[in-house]
PDB file of C-alpha atoms and ligand atoms in Angstrom:
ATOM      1  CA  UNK A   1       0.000   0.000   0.000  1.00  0.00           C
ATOM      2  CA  UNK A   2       1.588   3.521  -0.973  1.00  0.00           C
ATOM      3  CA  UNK A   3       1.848   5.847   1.953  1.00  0.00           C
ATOM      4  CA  UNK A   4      -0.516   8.814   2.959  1.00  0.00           C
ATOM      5  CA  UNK A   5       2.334  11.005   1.584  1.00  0.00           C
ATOM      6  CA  UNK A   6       2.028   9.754  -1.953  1.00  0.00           C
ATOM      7  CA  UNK A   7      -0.676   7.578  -3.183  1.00  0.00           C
ATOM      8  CA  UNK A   8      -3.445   8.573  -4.826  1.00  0.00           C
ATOM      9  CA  UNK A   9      -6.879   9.873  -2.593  1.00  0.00           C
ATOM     10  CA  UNK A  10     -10.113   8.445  -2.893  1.00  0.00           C
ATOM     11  CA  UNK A  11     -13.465  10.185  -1.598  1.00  0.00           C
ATOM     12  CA  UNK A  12     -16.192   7.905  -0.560  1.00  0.00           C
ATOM     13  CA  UNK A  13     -20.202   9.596  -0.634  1.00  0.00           C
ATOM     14  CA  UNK A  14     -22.381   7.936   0.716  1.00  0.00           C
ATOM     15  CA  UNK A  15     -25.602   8.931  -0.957  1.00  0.00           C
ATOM     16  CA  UNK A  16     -27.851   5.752   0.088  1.00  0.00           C
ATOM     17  CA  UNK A  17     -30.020   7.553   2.412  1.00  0.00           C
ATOM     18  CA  UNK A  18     -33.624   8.188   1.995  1.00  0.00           C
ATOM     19  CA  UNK A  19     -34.161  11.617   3.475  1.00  0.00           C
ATOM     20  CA  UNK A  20     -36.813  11.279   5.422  1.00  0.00           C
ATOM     21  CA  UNK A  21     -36.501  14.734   7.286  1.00  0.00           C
ATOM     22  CA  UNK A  22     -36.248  16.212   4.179  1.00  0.00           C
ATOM     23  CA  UNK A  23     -39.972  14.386   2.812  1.00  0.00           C
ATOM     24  CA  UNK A  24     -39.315  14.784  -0.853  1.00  0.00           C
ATOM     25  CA  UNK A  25     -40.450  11.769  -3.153  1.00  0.00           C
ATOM     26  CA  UNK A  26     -37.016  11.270  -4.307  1.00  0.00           C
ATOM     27  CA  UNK A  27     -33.954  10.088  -2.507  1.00  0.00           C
ATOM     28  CA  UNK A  28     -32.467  13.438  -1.196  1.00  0.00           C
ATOM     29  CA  UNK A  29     -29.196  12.813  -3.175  1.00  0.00           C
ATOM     30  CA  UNK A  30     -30.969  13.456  -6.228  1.00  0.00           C
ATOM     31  CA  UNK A  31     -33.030  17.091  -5.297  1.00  0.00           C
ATOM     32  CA  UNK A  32     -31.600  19.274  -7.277  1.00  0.00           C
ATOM     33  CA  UNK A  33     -30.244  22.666  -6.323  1.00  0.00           C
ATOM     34  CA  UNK A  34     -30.298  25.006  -9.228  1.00  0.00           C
ATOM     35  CA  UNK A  35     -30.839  22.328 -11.508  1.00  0.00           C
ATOM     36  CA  UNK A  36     -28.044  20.199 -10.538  1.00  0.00           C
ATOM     37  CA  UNK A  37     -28.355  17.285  -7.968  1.00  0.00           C
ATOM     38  CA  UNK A  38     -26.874  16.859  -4.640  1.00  0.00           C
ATOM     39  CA  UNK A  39     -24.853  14.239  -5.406  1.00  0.00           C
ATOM     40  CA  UNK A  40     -23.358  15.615  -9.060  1.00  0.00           C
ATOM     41  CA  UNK A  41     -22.906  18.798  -6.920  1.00  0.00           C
ATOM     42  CA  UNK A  42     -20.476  16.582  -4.155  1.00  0.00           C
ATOM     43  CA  UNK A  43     -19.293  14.881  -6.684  1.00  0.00           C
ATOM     44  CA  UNK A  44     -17.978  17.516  -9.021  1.00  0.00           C
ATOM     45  CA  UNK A  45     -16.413  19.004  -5.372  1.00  0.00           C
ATOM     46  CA  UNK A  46     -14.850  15.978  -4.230  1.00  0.00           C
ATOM     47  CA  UNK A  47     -13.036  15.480  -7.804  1.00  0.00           C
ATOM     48  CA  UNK A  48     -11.089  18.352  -7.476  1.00  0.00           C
ATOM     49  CA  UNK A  49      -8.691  16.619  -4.463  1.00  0.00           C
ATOM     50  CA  UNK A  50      -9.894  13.046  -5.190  1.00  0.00           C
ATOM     51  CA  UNK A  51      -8.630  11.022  -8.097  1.00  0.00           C
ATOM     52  CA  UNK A  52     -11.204   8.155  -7.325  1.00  0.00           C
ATOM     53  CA  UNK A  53     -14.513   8.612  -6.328  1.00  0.00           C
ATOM     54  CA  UNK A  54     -16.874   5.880  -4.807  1.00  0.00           C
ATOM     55  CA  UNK A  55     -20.580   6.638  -4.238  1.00  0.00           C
ATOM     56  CA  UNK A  56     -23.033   4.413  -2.095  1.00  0.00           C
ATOM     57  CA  UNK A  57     -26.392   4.811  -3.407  1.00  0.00           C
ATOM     58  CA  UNK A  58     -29.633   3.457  -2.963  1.00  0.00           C
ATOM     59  CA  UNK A  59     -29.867   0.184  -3.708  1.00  0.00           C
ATOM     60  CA  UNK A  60     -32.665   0.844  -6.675  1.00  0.00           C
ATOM     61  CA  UNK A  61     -31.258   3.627  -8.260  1.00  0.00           C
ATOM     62  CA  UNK A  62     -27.762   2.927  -9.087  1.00  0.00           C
ATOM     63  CA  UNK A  63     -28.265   3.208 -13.033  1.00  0.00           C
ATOM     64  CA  UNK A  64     -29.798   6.931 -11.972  1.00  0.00           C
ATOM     65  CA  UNK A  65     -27.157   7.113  -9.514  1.00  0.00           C
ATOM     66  CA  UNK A  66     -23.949   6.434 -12.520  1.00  0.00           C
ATOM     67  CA  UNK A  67     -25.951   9.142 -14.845  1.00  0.00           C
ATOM     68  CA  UNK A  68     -25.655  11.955 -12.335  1.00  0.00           C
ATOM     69  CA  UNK A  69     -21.903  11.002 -12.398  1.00  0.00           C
ATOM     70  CA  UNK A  70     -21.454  11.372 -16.045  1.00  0.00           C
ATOM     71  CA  UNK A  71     -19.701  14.824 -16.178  1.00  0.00           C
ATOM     72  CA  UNK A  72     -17.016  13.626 -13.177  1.00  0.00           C
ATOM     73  CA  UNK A  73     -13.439  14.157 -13.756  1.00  0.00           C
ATOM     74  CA  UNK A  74     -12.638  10.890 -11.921  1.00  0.00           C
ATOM     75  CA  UNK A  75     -12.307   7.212 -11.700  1.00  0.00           C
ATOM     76  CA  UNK A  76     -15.698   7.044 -10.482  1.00  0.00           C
ATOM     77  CA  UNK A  77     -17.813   3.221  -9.161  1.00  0.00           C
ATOM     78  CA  UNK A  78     -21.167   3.322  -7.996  1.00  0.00           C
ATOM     79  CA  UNK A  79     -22.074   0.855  -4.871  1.00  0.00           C
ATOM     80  CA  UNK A  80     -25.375  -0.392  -3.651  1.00  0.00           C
ATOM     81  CA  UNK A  81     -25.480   1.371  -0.154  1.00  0.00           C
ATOM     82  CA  UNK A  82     -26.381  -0.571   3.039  1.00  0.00           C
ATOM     83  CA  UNK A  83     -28.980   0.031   6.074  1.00  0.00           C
ATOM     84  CA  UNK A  84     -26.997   2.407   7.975  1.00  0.00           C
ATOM     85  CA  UNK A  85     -24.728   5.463   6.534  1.00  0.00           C
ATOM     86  CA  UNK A  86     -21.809   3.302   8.058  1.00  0.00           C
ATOM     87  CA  UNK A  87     -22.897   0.217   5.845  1.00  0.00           C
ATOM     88  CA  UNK A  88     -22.754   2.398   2.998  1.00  0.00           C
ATOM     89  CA  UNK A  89     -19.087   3.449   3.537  1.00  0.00           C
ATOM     90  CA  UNK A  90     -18.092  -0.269   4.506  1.00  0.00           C
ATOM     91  CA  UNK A  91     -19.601  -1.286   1.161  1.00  0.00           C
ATOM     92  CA  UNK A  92     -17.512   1.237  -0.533  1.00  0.00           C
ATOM     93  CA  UNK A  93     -14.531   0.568   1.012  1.00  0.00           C
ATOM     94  CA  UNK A  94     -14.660  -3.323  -0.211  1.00  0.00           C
ATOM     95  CA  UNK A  95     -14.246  -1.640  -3.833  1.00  0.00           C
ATOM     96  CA  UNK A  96     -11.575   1.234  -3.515  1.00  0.00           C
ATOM     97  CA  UNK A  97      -8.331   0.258  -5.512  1.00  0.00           C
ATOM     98  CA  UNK A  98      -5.203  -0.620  -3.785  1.00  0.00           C
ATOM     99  CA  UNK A  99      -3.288   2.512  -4.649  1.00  0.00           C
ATOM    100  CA  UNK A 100      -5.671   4.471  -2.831  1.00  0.00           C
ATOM    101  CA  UNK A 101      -3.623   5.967   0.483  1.00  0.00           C
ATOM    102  CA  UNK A 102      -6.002   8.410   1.825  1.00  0.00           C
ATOM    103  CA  UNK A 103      -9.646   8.458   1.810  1.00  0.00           C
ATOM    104  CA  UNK A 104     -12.264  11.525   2.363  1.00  0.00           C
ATOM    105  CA  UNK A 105     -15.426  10.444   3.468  1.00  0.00           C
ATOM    106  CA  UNK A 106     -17.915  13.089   2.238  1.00  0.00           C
ATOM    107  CA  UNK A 107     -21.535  12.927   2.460  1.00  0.00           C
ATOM    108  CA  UNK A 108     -24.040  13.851  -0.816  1.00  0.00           C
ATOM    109  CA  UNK A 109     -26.016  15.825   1.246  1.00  0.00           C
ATOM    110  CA  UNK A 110     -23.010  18.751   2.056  1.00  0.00           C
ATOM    111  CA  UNK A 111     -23.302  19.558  -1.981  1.00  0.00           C
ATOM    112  CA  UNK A 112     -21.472  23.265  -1.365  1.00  0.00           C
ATOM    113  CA  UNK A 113     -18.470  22.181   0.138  1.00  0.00           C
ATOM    114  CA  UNK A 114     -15.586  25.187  -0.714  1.00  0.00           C
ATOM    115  CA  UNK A 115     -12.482  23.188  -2.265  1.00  0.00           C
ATOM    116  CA  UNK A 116     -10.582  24.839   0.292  1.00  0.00           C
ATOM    117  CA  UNK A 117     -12.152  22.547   2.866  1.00  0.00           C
ATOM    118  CA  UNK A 118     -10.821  19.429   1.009  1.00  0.00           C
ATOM    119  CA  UNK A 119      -7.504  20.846   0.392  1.00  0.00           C
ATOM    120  CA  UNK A 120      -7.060  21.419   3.891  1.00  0.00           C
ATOM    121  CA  UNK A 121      -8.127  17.947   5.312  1.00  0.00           C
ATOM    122  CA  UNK A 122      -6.097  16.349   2.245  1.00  0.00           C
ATOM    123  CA  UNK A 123      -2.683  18.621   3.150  1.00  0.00           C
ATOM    124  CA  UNK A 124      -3.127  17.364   6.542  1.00  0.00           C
ATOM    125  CA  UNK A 125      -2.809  13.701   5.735  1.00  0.00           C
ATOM    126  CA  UNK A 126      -0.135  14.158   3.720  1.00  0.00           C
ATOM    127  CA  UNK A 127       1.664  16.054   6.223  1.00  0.00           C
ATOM    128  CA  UNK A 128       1.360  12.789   8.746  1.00  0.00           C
ATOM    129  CA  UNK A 129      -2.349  12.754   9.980  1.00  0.00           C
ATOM    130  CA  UNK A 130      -3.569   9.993  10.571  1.00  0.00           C
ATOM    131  CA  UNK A 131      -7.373  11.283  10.866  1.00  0.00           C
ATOM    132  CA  UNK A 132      -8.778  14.897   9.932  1.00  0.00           C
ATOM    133  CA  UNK A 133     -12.077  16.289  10.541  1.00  0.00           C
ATOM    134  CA  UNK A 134     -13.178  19.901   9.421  1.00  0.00           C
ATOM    135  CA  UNK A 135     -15.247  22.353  12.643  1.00  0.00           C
ATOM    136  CA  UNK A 136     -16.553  24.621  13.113  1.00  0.00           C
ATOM    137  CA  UNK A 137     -17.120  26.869  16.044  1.00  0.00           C
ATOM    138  CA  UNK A 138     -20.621  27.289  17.817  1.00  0.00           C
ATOM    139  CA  UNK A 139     -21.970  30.866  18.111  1.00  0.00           C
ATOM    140  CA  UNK A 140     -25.074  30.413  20.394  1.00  0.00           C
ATOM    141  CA  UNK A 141     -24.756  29.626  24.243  1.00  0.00           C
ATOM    142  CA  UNK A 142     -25.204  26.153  25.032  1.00  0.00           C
ATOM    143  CA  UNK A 143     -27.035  24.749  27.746  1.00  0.00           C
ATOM    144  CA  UNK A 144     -27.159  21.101  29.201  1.00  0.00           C
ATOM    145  CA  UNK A 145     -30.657  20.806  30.784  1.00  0.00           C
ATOM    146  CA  UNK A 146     -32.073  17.744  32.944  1.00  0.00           C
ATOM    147  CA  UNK A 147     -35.319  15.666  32.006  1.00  0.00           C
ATOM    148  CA  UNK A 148     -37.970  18.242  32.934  1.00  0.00           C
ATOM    149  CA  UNK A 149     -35.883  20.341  30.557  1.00  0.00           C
ATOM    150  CA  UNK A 150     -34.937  22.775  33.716  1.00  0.00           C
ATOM    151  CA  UNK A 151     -31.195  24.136  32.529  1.00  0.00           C
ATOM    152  CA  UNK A 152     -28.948  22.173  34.984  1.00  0.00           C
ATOM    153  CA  UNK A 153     -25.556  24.272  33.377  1.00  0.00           C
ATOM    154  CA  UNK A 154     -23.604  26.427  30.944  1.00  0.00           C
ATOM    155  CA  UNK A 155     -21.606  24.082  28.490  1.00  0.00           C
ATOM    156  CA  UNK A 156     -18.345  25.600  28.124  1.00  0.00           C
ATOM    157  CA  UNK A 157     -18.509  26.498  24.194  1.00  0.00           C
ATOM    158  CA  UNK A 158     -14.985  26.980  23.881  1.00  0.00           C
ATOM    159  CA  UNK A 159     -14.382  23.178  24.213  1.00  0.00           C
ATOM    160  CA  UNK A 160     -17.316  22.799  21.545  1.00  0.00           C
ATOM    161  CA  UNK A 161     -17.462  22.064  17.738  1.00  0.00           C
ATOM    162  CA  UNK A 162     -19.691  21.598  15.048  1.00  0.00           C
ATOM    163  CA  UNK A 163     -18.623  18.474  12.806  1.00  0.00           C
ATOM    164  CA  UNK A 164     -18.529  18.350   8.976  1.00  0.00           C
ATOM    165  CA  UNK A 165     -17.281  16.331   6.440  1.00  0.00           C
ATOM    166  CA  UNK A 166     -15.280  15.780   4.623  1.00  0.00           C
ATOM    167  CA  UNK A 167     -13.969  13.784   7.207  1.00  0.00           C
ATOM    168  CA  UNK A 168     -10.476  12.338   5.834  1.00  0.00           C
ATOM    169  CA  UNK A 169      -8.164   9.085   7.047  1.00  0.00           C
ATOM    170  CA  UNK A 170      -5.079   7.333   6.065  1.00  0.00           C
ATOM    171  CA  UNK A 171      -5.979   4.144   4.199  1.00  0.00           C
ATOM    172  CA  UNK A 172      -4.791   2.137   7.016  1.00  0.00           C
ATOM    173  CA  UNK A 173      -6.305   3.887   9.861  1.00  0.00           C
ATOM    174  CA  UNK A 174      -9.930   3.711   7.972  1.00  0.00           C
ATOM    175  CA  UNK A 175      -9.477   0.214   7.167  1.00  0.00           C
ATOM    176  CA  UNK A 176      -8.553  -1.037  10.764  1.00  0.00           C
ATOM    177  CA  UNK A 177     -12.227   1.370  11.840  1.00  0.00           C
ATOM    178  CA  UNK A 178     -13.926  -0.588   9.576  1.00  0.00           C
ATOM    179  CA  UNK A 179     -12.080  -4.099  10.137  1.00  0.00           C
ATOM    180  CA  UNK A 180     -14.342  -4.372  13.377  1.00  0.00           C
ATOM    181  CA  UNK A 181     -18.001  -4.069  12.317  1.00  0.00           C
ATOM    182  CA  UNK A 182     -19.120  -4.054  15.832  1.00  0.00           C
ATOM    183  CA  UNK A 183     -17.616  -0.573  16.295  1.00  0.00           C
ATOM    184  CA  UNK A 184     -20.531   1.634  15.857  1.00  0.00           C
ATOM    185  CA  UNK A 185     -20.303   5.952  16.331  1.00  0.00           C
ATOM    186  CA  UNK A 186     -22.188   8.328  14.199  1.00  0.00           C
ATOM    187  CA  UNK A 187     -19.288   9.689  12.355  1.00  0.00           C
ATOM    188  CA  UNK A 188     -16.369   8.388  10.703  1.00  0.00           C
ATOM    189  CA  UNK A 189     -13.994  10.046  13.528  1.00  0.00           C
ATOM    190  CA  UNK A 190     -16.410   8.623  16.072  1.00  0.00           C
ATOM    191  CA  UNK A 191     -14.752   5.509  14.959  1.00  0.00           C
ATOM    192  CA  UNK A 192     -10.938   6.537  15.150  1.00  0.00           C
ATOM    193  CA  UNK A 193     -12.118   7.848  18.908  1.00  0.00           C
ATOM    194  CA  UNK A 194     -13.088   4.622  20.179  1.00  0.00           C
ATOM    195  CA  UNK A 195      -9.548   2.743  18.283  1.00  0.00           C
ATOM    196  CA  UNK A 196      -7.354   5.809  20.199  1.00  0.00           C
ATOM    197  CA  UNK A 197      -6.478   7.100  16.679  1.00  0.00           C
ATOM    198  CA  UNK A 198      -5.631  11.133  16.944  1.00  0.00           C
ATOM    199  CA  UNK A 199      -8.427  12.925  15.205  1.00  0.00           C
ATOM    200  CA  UNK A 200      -6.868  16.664  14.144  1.00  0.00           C
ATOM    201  CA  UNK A 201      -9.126  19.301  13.133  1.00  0.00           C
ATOM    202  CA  UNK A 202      -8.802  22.134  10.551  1.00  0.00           C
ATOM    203  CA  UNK A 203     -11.224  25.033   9.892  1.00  0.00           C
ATOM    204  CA  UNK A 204     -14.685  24.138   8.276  1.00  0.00           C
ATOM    205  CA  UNK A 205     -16.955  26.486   6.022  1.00  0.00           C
ATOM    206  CA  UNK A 206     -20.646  27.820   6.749  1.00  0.00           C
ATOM    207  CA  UNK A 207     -21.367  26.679   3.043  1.00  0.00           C
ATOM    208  CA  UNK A 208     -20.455  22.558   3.972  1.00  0.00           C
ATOM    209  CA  UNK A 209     -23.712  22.728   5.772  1.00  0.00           C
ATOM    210  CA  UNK A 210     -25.373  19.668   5.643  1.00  0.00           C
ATOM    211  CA  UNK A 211     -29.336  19.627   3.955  1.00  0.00           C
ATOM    212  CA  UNK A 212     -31.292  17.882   6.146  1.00  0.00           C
ATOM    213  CA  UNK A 213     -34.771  19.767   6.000  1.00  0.00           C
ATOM    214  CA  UNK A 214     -36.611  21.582   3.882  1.00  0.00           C
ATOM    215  CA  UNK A 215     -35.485  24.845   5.732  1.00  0.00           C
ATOM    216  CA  UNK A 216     -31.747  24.257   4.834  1.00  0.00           C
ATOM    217  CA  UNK A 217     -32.678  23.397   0.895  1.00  0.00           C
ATOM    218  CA  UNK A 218     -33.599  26.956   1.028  1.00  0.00           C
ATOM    219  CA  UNK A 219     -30.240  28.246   2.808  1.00  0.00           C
ATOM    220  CA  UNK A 220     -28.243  26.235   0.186  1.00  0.00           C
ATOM    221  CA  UNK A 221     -30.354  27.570  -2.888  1.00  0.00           C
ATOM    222  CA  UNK A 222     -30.202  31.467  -1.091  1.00  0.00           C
ATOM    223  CA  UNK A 223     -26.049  30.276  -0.786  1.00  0.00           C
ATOM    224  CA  UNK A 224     -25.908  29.767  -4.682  1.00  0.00           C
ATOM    225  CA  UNK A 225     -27.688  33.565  -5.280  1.00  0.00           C
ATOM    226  CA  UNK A 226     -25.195  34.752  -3.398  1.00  0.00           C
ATOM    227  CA  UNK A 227     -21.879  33.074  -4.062  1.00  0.00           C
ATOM    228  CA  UNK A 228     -23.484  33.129  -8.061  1.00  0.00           C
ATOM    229  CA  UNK A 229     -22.117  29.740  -8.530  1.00  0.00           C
TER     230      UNK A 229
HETATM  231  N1  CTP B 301     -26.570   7.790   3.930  1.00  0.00           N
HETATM  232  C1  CTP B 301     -26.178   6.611   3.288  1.00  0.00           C
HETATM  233  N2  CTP B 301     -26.711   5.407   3.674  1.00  0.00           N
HETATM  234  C2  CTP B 301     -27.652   5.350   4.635  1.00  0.00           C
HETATM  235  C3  CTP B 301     -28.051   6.545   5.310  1.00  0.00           C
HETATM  236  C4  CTP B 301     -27.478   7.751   4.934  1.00  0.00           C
HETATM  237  O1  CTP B 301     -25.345   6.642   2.389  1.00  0.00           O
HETATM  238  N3  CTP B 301     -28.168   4.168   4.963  1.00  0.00           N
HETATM  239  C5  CTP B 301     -25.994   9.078   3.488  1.00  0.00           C
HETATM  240  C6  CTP B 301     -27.050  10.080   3.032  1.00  0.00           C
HETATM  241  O2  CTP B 301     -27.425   9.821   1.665  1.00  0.00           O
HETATM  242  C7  CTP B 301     -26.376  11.415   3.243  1.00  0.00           C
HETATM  243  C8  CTP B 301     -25.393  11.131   4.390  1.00  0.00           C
HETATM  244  O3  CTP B 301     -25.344   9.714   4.562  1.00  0.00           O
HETATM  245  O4  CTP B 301     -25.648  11.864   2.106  1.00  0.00           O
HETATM  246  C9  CTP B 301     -25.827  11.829   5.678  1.00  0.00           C
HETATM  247  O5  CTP B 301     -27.044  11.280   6.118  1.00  0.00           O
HETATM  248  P1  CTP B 301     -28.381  12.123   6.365  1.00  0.00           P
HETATM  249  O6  CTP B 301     -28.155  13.566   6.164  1.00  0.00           O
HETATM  250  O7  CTP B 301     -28.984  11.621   7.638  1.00  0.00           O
HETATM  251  O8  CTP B 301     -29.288  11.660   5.097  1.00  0.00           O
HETATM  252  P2  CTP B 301     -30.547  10.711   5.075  1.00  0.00           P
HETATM  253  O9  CTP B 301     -30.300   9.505   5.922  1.00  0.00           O
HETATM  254  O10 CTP B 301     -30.886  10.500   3.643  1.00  0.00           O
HETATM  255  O11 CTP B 301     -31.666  11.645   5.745  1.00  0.00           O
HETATM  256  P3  CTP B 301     -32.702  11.252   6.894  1.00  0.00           P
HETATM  257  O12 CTP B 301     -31.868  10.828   8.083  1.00  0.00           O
HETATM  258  O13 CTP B 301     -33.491  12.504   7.105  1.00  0.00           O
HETATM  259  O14 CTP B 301     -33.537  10.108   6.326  1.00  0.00           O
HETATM  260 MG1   MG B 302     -29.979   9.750   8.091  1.00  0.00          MG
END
């Protein structure tokens, strides 16, 4: 296996997800934002640092899936995704070419994700990283509250981020989180946490927010009006 320093990146998306907070009739990887679908949108992003791209998508729609990948500038496969998000990556692990040294994990619905972002997580892991997450940090005062909902405490917000992708790994380390299938956390760095692996962080964007409702599918499109992508 070539090391983090040299061989060639990969970016996993999963895009097998259903959306359900979102309540469209489609899978929400294939809503469109100013004509051009979440996924395409990732996609096109992620193949500016990645020079092989692997997307999980539902299991129906993979011929729909591989047509909204047409225009890539990559070597791109398209996997049926699992149950999970974290079957969906482990499925498109099992097909990422040996080559591959360091893998992004970057999810379909985070379609606005600056280059920048990517660069920064990628530079990382060639400098010696082992894992790399991008944060942000929280503006609003956060308070922990008991089961009545009375506030018991301040949370100290200066200990506090917000977590977006993509999240990025040396081939070995994600191999050895996904090696263990009972090793469950709702990120990708979740995983690295629980092995001891050293998760470093690097400055996130406002613009890799992730659509998960309605509400932010109208951010994102007032995002494009303004950035005039
Ligand atoms: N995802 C996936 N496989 C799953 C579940 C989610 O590949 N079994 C992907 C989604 O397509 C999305 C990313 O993981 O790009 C983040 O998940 P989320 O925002 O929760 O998307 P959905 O699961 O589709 O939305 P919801 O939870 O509202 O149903
Ligand atoms: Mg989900």
């Amino acid at each position: 296996m070539n090391s983090a320093a040299t061989g060639r990146v990969a970016a996993i998306i999963p895009a097998a997800g259903s959306g359900i907070r979102l309540g469209a009739d489609i899978p929400k990887a294939f809503i469109e934002l100013a004509g051009i679908s979440l996924l395409t949108r990732s996609a096109l992003a992620m193949s500016v640092v990645a020079d092989v791209i692997v997307v999980a998508a539902p299991t129906n729609e993979l011929k729909q899936a591989s047509d909204l990948l047409a225009d890539v500038d990559a070597e791109v496969h398209v996997v049926a995704g699992g149950e999970q998000r974290q079957d969906s990556i482990a499925n498109a692990l099992k097909v990422l070419p040996e080559d591959v040294s360091i893998v992004l994990v970057h999810d379909a619905a985070r379609p606005l994700i600056p280059v920048e972002v990517s660069q920064r997580v990628v530079s990382q892991l060639r400098a010696g990283a082992q894992a790399v997450i991008p944060v942000l940090e929280i503006a609003d005062t956060i308070k922990k509250v008991d089961s009545a909902n009375k506030v018991i405490s301040t949370v100290d917000r200066n200990e506090l981020r917000r977590v977006q992708t993509p999240q990025g790994f040396t081939r070995a380390a994600i191999d050895q989180a996904y090696a263990n299938p009972e090793i469950v956390a709702t990120d990708d760095a979740g995983l690295m946490e629980v092995l001891g692996i050293e998760v470093v962080t690097v400055i996130g964007d406002e613009r890799a927010m992730k659509i998960t409702t309605a509400h932010d599918l109208q951010i994102a499109t007032a995002l494009i009006g303004v950035t005039n992508d």
